[in-house]
Short mmCIF file of C-alpha atoms in Angstrom, two decimals:
data_model
loop_
_atom_site.label_atom_id
_atom_site.label_comp_id
_atom_site.label_asym_id
_atom_site.label_seq_id
_atom_site.Cartn_x
_atom_site.Cartn_y
_atom_site.Cartn_z
CA MET A 383 67.72 19.86 -80.96
CA ASN A 384 65.17 18.23 -78.74
CA ASP A 385 64.63 14.08 -78.59
CA LEU A 386 60.23 14.72 -79.24
CA ILE A 387 57.75 16.96 -79.27
CA ILE A 388 54.07 16.37 -78.56
CA LYS A 389 52.01 19.47 -79.87
CA GLN A 390 48.03 19.88 -78.42
CA GLY A 391 47.57 17.22 -76.79
CA LYS A 392 44.74 17.49 -74.25
CA LEU A 393 44.35 17.01 -70.99
CA ILE A 394 41.61 14.67 -69.08
CA ASN A 395 40.32 18.68 -68.27
CA GLY A 396 40.23 19.89 -71.74
CA ASP A 397 43.52 22.05 -71.69
CA LEU A 398 45.75 21.80 -74.57
CA ILE A 399 49.17 21.96 -73.97
CA ASP A 400 52.54 20.56 -75.58
CA ILE A 401 55.16 18.89 -74.12
CA VAL A 402 58.99 18.90 -75.04
CA ILE A 403 61.17 15.75 -74.13
CA ASN A 404 64.41 15.84 -73.39
CA ASP A 405 67.30 12.63 -72.37
CA GLY A 406 64.63 11.20 -71.00
CA LYS A 407 62.77 13.91 -69.38
CA ILE A 408 60.41 16.31 -69.99
CA THR A 409 61.86 19.55 -70.29
CA ALA A 410 59.45 21.91 -70.61
CA ILE A 411 55.05 21.61 -70.96
CA GLY A 412 52.63 23.63 -71.47
CA PRO A 413 50.06 25.68 -73.82
CA ALA A 414 52.48 26.97 -75.96
CA ALA A 415 56.14 25.07 -74.96
CA ALA A 416 57.27 23.61 -78.01
CA VAL A 417 56.56 27.09 -80.40
CA GLY A 418 59.75 27.67 -82.11
CA LEU A 419 61.38 24.21 -81.11
CA PRO A 420 63.06 21.78 -83.33
CA SER A 421 62.62 18.12 -82.84
CA ILE A 422 63.95 15.11 -83.79
CA LYS A 423 60.18 13.78 -83.66
CA GLU A 424 57.80 15.88 -83.11
CA ILE A 425 54.08 14.56 -83.05
CA ASP A 426 50.82 16.64 -83.86
CA LEU A 427 47.63 16.08 -82.04
CA HIS A 428 45.89 18.53 -82.95
CA GLY A 429 43.69 18.77 -79.82
CA HIS A 430 42.20 15.69 -81.04
CA TYR A 431 43.52 12.94 -78.52
CA TYR A 432 43.98 13.02 -74.51
CA VAL A 433 46.98 13.01 -73.23
CA SER A 434 48.11 11.73 -69.25
CA ALA A 435 51.19 10.96 -67.64
CA GLY A 436 52.56 7.18 -69.07
CA TRP A 437 49.94 4.69 -66.49
CA ILE A 438 51.43 2.80 -64.42
CA ASP A 439 50.30 -0.95 -63.94
CA ALA A 440 50.80 -2.12 -60.07
CA HIS A 441 49.96 -5.07 -60.28
CA THR A 442 50.75 -7.95 -63.55
CA HIS A 443 52.82 -11.17 -64.40
CA CYS A 444 54.92 -10.43 -66.36
CA TYR A 445 57.64 -12.91 -65.79
CA PRO A 446 57.86 -15.46 -69.31
CA GLN A 447 59.50 -17.96 -68.07
CA SER A 448 56.95 -18.90 -64.41
CA PRO A 449 55.23 -21.82 -65.16
CA LEU A 450 52.00 -20.82 -64.31
CA TYR A 451 51.21 -17.05 -64.43
CA TYR A 452 52.83 -15.61 -66.84
CA ASP A 453 53.34 -12.50 -70.76
CA ASP A 454 55.37 -10.57 -72.52
CA PRO A 455 56.26 -7.02 -70.08
CA ASP A 456 55.29 -4.98 -73.59
CA LEU A 457 51.89 -6.98 -74.37
CA ILE A 458 50.69 -6.11 -71.31
CA GLY A 459 52.53 -3.22 -71.29
CA ALA A 460 53.57 -0.87 -74.39
CA ALA A 461 51.49 -2.61 -76.60
CA CYS A 462 48.22 -1.43 -73.79
CA GLY A 463 49.32 2.13 -73.14
CA VAL A 464 51.19 1.35 -70.59
CA THR A 465 54.59 2.98 -70.04
CA THR A 466 55.57 0.82 -66.75
CA VAL A 467 54.40 -2.63 -65.61
CA VAL A 468 55.49 -4.38 -62.24
CA ASP A 469 55.71 -7.86 -61.42
CA ALA A 470 53.69 -8.67 -58.68
CA GLY A 471 55.71 -11.78 -56.65
CA SER A 472 56.09 -13.95 -59.52
CA THR A 473 59.68 -14.28 -58.60
CA GLY A 474 61.75 -14.59 -55.75
CA ALA A 475 65.11 -14.63 -54.63
CA ASP A 476 65.55 -18.15 -56.62
CA ASP A 477 65.25 -16.30 -60.29
CA ILE A 478 65.35 -12.49 -60.15
CA ASP A 479 68.48 -12.37 -61.63
CA ASP A 480 66.90 -14.09 -64.48
CA PHE A 481 64.14 -11.96 -64.33
CA TYR A 482 65.75 -8.74 -64.19
CA ALA A 483 67.66 -9.89 -67.33
CA VAL A 484 64.68 -9.90 -69.41
CA THR A 485 63.33 -7.11 -68.80
CA ARG A 486 66.13 -4.58 -70.02
CA LYS A 487 65.48 -5.79 -73.23
CA ALA A 488 62.28 -4.41 -72.65
CA LYS A 489 60.68 -0.88 -74.00
CA THR A 490 58.40 -0.72 -71.23
CA HIS A 491 59.56 -0.64 -67.47
CA VAL A 492 59.40 -2.75 -65.51
CA TYR A 493 59.63 -3.13 -61.50
CA ALA A 494 59.21 -6.30 -59.22
CA PHE A 495 58.12 -7.11 -55.83
CA LEU A 496 60.08 -9.46 -54.47
CA ASN A 497 57.62 -13.63 -53.50
CA ILE A 498 58.66 -13.61 -50.41
CA ALA A 499 59.06 -17.73 -51.11
CA ARG A 500 61.85 -17.96 -52.68
CA THR A 501 60.90 -19.70 -55.36
CA GLY A 502 58.35 -16.90 -56.03
CA ILE A 503 55.19 -18.76 -57.58
CA CYS A 504 56.49 -22.64 -59.18
CA SER A 505 52.94 -23.60 -58.23
CA GLN A 506 49.48 -22.61 -55.93
CA ASN A 507 51.08 -23.25 -52.91
CA GLU A 508 54.03 -21.66 -52.46
CA LEU A 509 53.82 -20.76 -48.60
CA ALA A 510 52.31 -24.05 -47.27
CA ASP A 511 56.40 -24.65 -47.13
CA LEU A 512 57.27 -21.89 -44.43
CA THR A 513 61.20 -23.39 -45.47
CA ARG A 514 60.60 -21.14 -48.59
CA ILE A 515 61.11 -18.56 -47.17
CA ASP A 516 64.39 -17.58 -46.55
CA ASN A 517 65.35 -14.00 -45.04
CA ILE A 518 68.81 -13.93 -45.85
CA ARG A 519 68.42 -15.37 -49.12
CA LEU A 520 66.05 -12.42 -50.02
CA GLN A 521 67.45 -9.86 -48.35
CA ASP A 522 70.71 -9.91 -50.26
CA ALA A 523 68.88 -10.03 -53.63
CA VAL A 524 66.54 -6.88 -52.61
CA ARG A 525 71.11 -5.13 -52.17
CA ARG A 526 71.26 -6.66 -55.93
CA HIS A 527 68.42 -5.34 -57.18
CA LYS A 528 68.26 -2.01 -55.45
CA GLY A 529 66.03 0.56 -57.33
CA PHE A 530 64.29 -2.46 -59.14
CA VAL A 531 62.25 -4.65 -56.62
CA ILE A 532 60.36 -2.45 -55.06
CA GLY A 533 58.45 -4.19 -52.19
CA LEU A 534 58.20 -7.69 -51.31
CA LYS A 535 54.32 -9.89 -51.95
CA ALA A 536 52.77 -12.94 -49.66
CA ARG A 537 49.54 -14.75 -51.21
CA MET A 538 48.16 -15.18 -47.94
CA SER A 539 44.98 -17.59 -49.13
CA LYS A 540 44.43 -20.90 -48.41
CA SER A 541 45.63 -23.01 -51.43
CA VAL A 542 49.19 -20.73 -51.22
CA VAL A 543 49.77 -21.19 -47.58
CA GLY A 544 47.59 -24.71 -46.77
CA LYS A 545 48.22 -25.32 -43.64
CA ASN A 546 50.66 -22.67 -42.21
CA GLY A 547 47.99 -19.36 -41.22
CA LEU A 548 49.23 -16.29 -40.70
CA GLN A 549 52.83 -17.04 -40.32
CA PRO A 550 53.67 -16.68 -43.92
CA LEU A 551 52.50 -13.03 -43.03
CA ILE A 552 53.78 -12.64 -39.99
CA LYS A 553 57.81 -13.59 -41.91
CA ALA A 554 57.21 -10.89 -44.20
CA LYS A 555 56.16 -8.46 -41.55
CA ALA A 556 59.62 -9.11 -39.68
CA MET A 557 61.85 -8.67 -43.44
CA GLN A 558 59.64 -6.08 -44.37
CA LYS A 559 61.57 -4.60 -41.31
CA GLU A 560 64.54 -5.08 -42.29
CA ASN A 561 64.27 -3.44 -46.55
CA ARG A 562 61.24 -1.01 -45.39
CA LEU A 563 60.09 -1.48 -48.91
CA PRO A 564 56.74 -1.89 -49.37
CA LEU A 565 54.74 -4.81 -48.82
CA MET A 566 51.47 -6.56 -50.66
CA VAL A 567 49.22 -8.94 -49.61
CA HIS A 568 47.11 -10.68 -51.73
CA ILE A 569 43.42 -11.95 -50.04
CA GLY A 570 42.02 -15.14 -51.58
CA SER A 571 39.58 -17.54 -49.56
CA PRO A 572 40.41 -18.03 -46.24
CA PRO A 573 42.26 -19.52 -43.50
CA PRO A 574 43.12 -17.08 -42.31
CA ARG A 575 40.92 -14.65 -42.19
CA LEU A 576 40.69 -10.91 -43.52
CA GLU A 577 40.27 -9.95 -40.11
CA GLU A 578 43.55 -11.40 -39.48
CA ILE A 579 45.47 -10.28 -42.02
CA ALA A 580 44.32 -7.10 -42.22
CA ASP A 581 44.78 -7.01 -38.08
CA LEU A 582 49.13 -6.83 -39.36
CA LEU A 583 48.88 -4.24 -42.06
CA THR A 584 50.89 -1.03 -41.27
CA LYS A 585 51.16 2.37 -43.36
CA GLY A 586 51.74 1.20 -46.71
CA ASP A 587 50.91 -1.80 -47.07
CA ILE A 588 48.83 -2.93 -49.83
CA ILE A 589 45.78 -4.98 -50.10
CA THR A 590 45.25 -6.36 -53.43
CA HIS A 591 42.16 -8.26 -54.84
CA CYS A 592 40.60 -5.04 -52.58
CA PHE A 593 37.43 -6.39 -54.44
CA ASN A 594 36.88 -10.16 -54.72
CA GLY A 595 33.95 -11.38 -53.35
CA LYS A 596 35.48 -14.27 -52.10
CA PRO A 597 34.59 -15.03 -48.34
CA ASN A 598 37.49 -12.82 -47.27
CA ARG A 599 35.64 -9.42 -48.86
CA ILE A 600 35.93 -6.47 -47.38
CA LEU A 601 32.72 -5.94 -47.19
CA ASP A 602 30.09 -7.75 -44.23
CA GLU A 603 27.48 -10.10 -44.44
CA ALA A 604 24.64 -6.78 -43.97
CA GLY A 605 27.03 -5.29 -46.85
CA ASN A 606 28.75 -2.90 -44.53
CA LEU A 607 32.87 -1.83 -45.09
CA LYS A 608 34.20 -4.18 -41.83
CA LEU A 609 35.04 -2.56 -39.31
CA ILE A 610 38.94 -3.74 -39.23
CA ILE A 611 38.90 -2.79 -42.93
CA GLN A 612 37.73 0.78 -41.51
CA ARG A 613 40.35 0.60 -39.34
CA ALA A 614 43.61 -0.19 -41.69
CA LEU A 615 42.63 2.73 -43.57
CA ALA A 616 43.23 4.99 -41.68
CA ARG A 617 46.27 3.72 -40.09
CA GLY A 618 47.24 4.26 -44.07
CA VAL A 619 47.15 0.34 -45.63
CA ILE A 620 46.28 0.74 -49.73
CA LEU A 621 43.65 -0.56 -51.26
CA ASP A 622 44.50 -2.25 -55.14
CA VAL A 623 41.99 -3.48 -57.19
CA GLY A 624 44.01 -7.00 -59.05
CA HIS A 625 41.58 -7.35 -61.25
CA GLY A 626 42.58 -11.03 -62.07
CA THR A 627 40.60 -14.03 -63.33
CA GLU A 628 38.94 -14.05 -59.70
CA SER A 629 39.55 -11.08 -57.75
CA LEU A 630 37.03 -8.31 -59.30
CA SER A 631 33.01 -7.82 -58.33
CA PHE A 632 31.03 -5.46 -59.97
CA SER A 633 28.79 -5.67 -56.71
CA ILE A 634 31.35 -5.53 -53.72
CA ALA A 635 33.59 -2.97 -55.58
CA GLU A 636 30.32 -0.80 -56.07
CA GLN A 637 28.67 -1.18 -52.74
CA ALA A 638 32.12 -0.32 -51.47
CA ILE A 639 32.46 2.83 -53.22
CA LYS A 640 29.26 4.35 -51.97
CA PHE A 641 30.62 4.30 -48.98
CA GLY A 642 33.80 5.91 -49.84
CA ALA A 643 36.11 3.02 -50.03
CA HIS A 644 36.86 3.94 -53.54
CA PRO A 645 40.83 2.33 -54.81
CA HIS A 646 43.81 3.90 -53.98
CA MET A 647 45.64 2.09 -56.99
CA ILE A 648 43.65 0.28 -60.37
CA SER A 649 45.79 -2.25 -61.85
CA SER A 650 45.06 -5.23 -63.41
CA ASP A 651 46.50 -8.88 -62.11
CA ILE A 652 47.09 -9.32 -66.39
CA TYR A 653 49.26 -12.64 -67.45
CA GLN A 654 47.81 -14.29 -71.07
CA ARG A 655 45.57 -16.16 -69.88
CA ASN A 656 43.38 -13.35 -68.75
CA ARG A 657 44.61 -10.64 -71.59
CA VAL A 658 43.56 -13.33 -74.15
CA ASP A 659 40.68 -15.25 -72.81
CA GLY A 660 39.36 -12.80 -70.10
CA PRO A 661 38.01 -11.63 -68.37
CA VAL A 662 40.78 -8.97 -68.19
CA HIS A 663 42.97 -8.07 -71.18
CA SER A 664 44.51 -5.28 -70.64
CA LEU A 665 44.53 -2.09 -68.00
CA ALA A 666 42.68 -0.03 -69.89
CA THR A 667 39.60 -2.20 -69.63
CA VAL A 668 39.65 -2.53 -66.01
CA MET A 669 39.95 1.57 -65.92
CA THR A 670 37.04 1.59 -67.90
CA LYS A 671 35.33 -0.63 -65.93
CA PHE A 672 35.31 1.57 -62.30
CA LEU A 673 34.80 4.37 -65.28
CA ASN A 674 30.96 3.14 -65.91
CA MET A 675 30.77 2.19 -61.77
CA GLY A 676 30.22 5.54 -61.20
CA LEU A 677 34.96 6.89 -60.33
CA SER A 678 35.48 10.34 -62.86
CA PRO A 679 38.03 10.04 -65.71
CA GLU A 680 40.24 12.42 -62.87
CA TYR A 681 40.28 10.23 -60.93
CA ILE A 682 41.24 6.57 -62.84
CA LEU A 683 43.82 8.31 -64.42
CA ASN A 684 45.48 8.97 -61.02
CA CYS A 685 45.46 6.11 -59.77
CA VAL A 686 47.32 4.94 -62.53
CA THR A 687 49.94 7.62 -62.66
CA ILE A 688 50.39 9.27 -60.07
CA ASN A 689 48.79 7.60 -56.66
CA ALA A 690 50.84 4.85 -58.57
CA ALA A 691 53.25 6.88 -58.70
CA ASN A 692 53.72 7.67 -54.86
CA LEU A 693 52.53 4.55 -53.32
CA LEU A 694 55.26 2.55 -55.53
CA HIS A 695 58.23 5.63 -54.75
CA LEU A 696 58.81 6.36 -58.03
CA PRO A 697 59.44 9.86 -57.65
CA ARG A 698 59.99 11.05 -61.85
CA LYS A 699 56.86 9.04 -62.62
CA GLY A 700 52.99 9.02 -63.14
CA ARG A 701 53.94 12.83 -63.79
CA LEU A 702 53.29 15.87 -66.89
CA GLU A 703 55.78 18.52 -64.86
CA ARG A 704 58.95 19.29 -65.95
CA GLY A 705 61.93 17.31 -64.63
CA GLY A 706 59.48 14.33 -64.85
CA ASP A 707 59.52 10.91 -66.40
CA GLY A 708 58.70 11.70 -70.54
CA ASP A 709 56.52 8.39 -70.32
CA ILE A 710 53.18 10.05 -71.66
CA THR A 711 50.03 7.67 -72.89
CA ILE A 712 48.46 9.26 -75.68
CA PHE A 713 44.49 7.35 -75.22
CA ASP A 714 40.79 8.25 -76.04
CA LEU A 715 37.55 9.01 -74.06
CA LYS A 716 35.26 7.69 -76.31
CA ASN A 717 31.64 8.19 -75.43
CA GLN A 718 30.34 4.34 -76.41
CA ARG A 719 28.25 0.89 -75.64
CA ILE A 720 30.60 -2.11 -74.34
CA GLU A 721 29.71 -4.95 -72.04
CA LEU A 722 31.75 -5.20 -69.55
CA VAL A 723 32.59 -9.06 -67.01
CA ASP A 724 33.39 -8.55 -64.36
CA ALA A 725 35.93 -12.23 -62.37
CA GLU A 726 32.06 -13.64 -61.03
CA GLY A 727 30.38 -13.27 -64.90
CA GLN A 728 28.11 -10.47 -64.15
CA ILE A 729 27.29 -7.94 -66.57
CA ARG A 730 27.28 -4.87 -66.89
CA ILE A 731 26.62 -2.28 -69.96
CA GLY A 732 28.52 0.34 -70.34
CA THR A 733 29.09 3.69 -72.02
CA GLN A 734 31.95 5.69 -71.84
CA GLN A 735 35.36 3.92 -72.25
CA PHE A 736 39.63 4.73 -72.46
CA ILE A 737 41.07 3.85 -75.33
CA PRO A 738 44.75 3.53 -75.47
CA ILE A 739 46.49 4.60 -78.41
CA ALA A 740 50.03 4.95 -77.97
CA ALA A 741 52.68 4.63 -75.37
CA ILE A 742 55.74 6.78 -75.58
CA ILE A 743 58.55 5.73 -73.31
CA ALA A 744 61.29 8.11 -72.16
CA GLY A 745 60.23 9.69 -75.00
CA VAL A 746 62.95 7.27 -77.83
CA HIS A 747 59.74 4.06 -77.77
CA ILE A 748 56.54 5.09 -79.61
CA VAL A 749 55.29 2.33 -79.52
CA VAL A 750 50.73 2.66 -81.41
CA ALA A 751 48.45 0.62 -79.19
CA GLU A 752 46.47 -2.28 -81.05
CA ASN A 753 43.39 0.21 -80.43
CA ALA A 754 45.17 2.10 -82.19
CA ALA A 755 44.94 0.28 -86.24
CA ALA A 756 41.27 0.38 -86.27
CA LYS A 757 41.38 4.38 -85.71
CA ASN A 758 44.12 4.17 -88.47
CA MET A 759 46.26 6.27 -85.96
CA SER A 760 49.41 5.62 -87.70
CA ALA A 761 48.67 6.71 -91.11
CA GLU A 762 46.06 9.47 -90.55
CA ASN A 763 45.51 10.93 -87.43
CA MET A 764 49.23 10.62 -85.66
CA PRO A 765 51.99 11.89 -87.67
CA VAL A 766 55.19 11.35 -85.71
CA LYS A 767 56.95 13.54 -88.12
CA ASN A 768 60.80 13.01 -88.54
CA SER A 769 63.06 16.33 -88.66
CA ALA A 770 66.10 14.99 -90.78
CA THR A 771 63.18 13.24 -93.62
CA GLY A 772 60.49 15.24 -93.52
CA ARG A 773 58.19 11.18 -92.85
CA ARG A 774 55.99 9.99 -90.51
CA ILE A 775 57.58 7.20 -88.33
CA ILE A 776 55.61 5.01 -85.40
CA ASN A 777 57.71 1.99 -84.13
CA GLY A 778 61.15 3.76 -85.76
CA ILE A 779 60.04 2.82 -89.31
CA PRO A 780 59.10 5.29 -92.11
CA LEU A 781 55.76 6.28 -93.51
#
């Protein structure tokens, strides 16, 4: 008996497939993979809705006890159609144990980039005091939480580093050599200058907030892609969106994309305030913004599935294939007018929108996204049948 069968889900290219999930893994996938197979639960999409590997948000802030940037993992994750979230440096060596304990209670898969400051983001200037960078405690935390801590985070903007300039990043690169984890670097207002930061980054390092409109943007005064960024990209440095409250400029992103500087990962930098009040709202909203800046639906989906999984070294996620994790996002791609706002208040009118319908996590947790209520998904369009009772079930509640 299989745990879950999804019938007639639509891929982004229009093909229809069945997906069979058992023991948290995809065990069969294909046009008629579920024919004749029994299951505990069954979802028949009748070819009406899209399926993809579970969406991964590579930059969030979801430690509920963080004093500045906080949220609940399931509110920014499963409730928004996202099956995996990565917290980007909210915690350091001092509080990573507590954060790990919190995440074990979430339905959404949670991973962490460990802040190089042992305090995490307890204030806006966590790297202004170099004594907070404690290599021994950091390496011990990485060892204790191997598999949960998947990278390091350094926020390299003036308000964070104070008078320390490049020193926190130099220390981060030295610490990185001991654990070989990816390093995510936040860029904001200088000093230090982007040219100095980018010159220190190596293959697999991540520049987040890559399309910000601040002085440390990736375009020069003439609107061309800076040579230092061209060289960094050639070395294998990664561009991550990290929208956030202040870090996505439509005009910068549009110009950069024209030069071929496409994001490798599309992430939200979401936390409670910019989820509720905007301009972020959800990962799907950020995806929609790039859809209406000309990136294809296929490219965008890759940025939140296979690309993110590969770059974050999550080998069984981000893939619709046999043996992959049983994490699935069900969504719609709807043609409708939508007003989109960036972090600078610029407005674009979009014509197409990603609408998450449900997140399926490890083939067990089925969380209907907030948008599904408006589409009456729980009662009509996305029936989840329990084989034992014959009744539809959403979030474990018989209908």
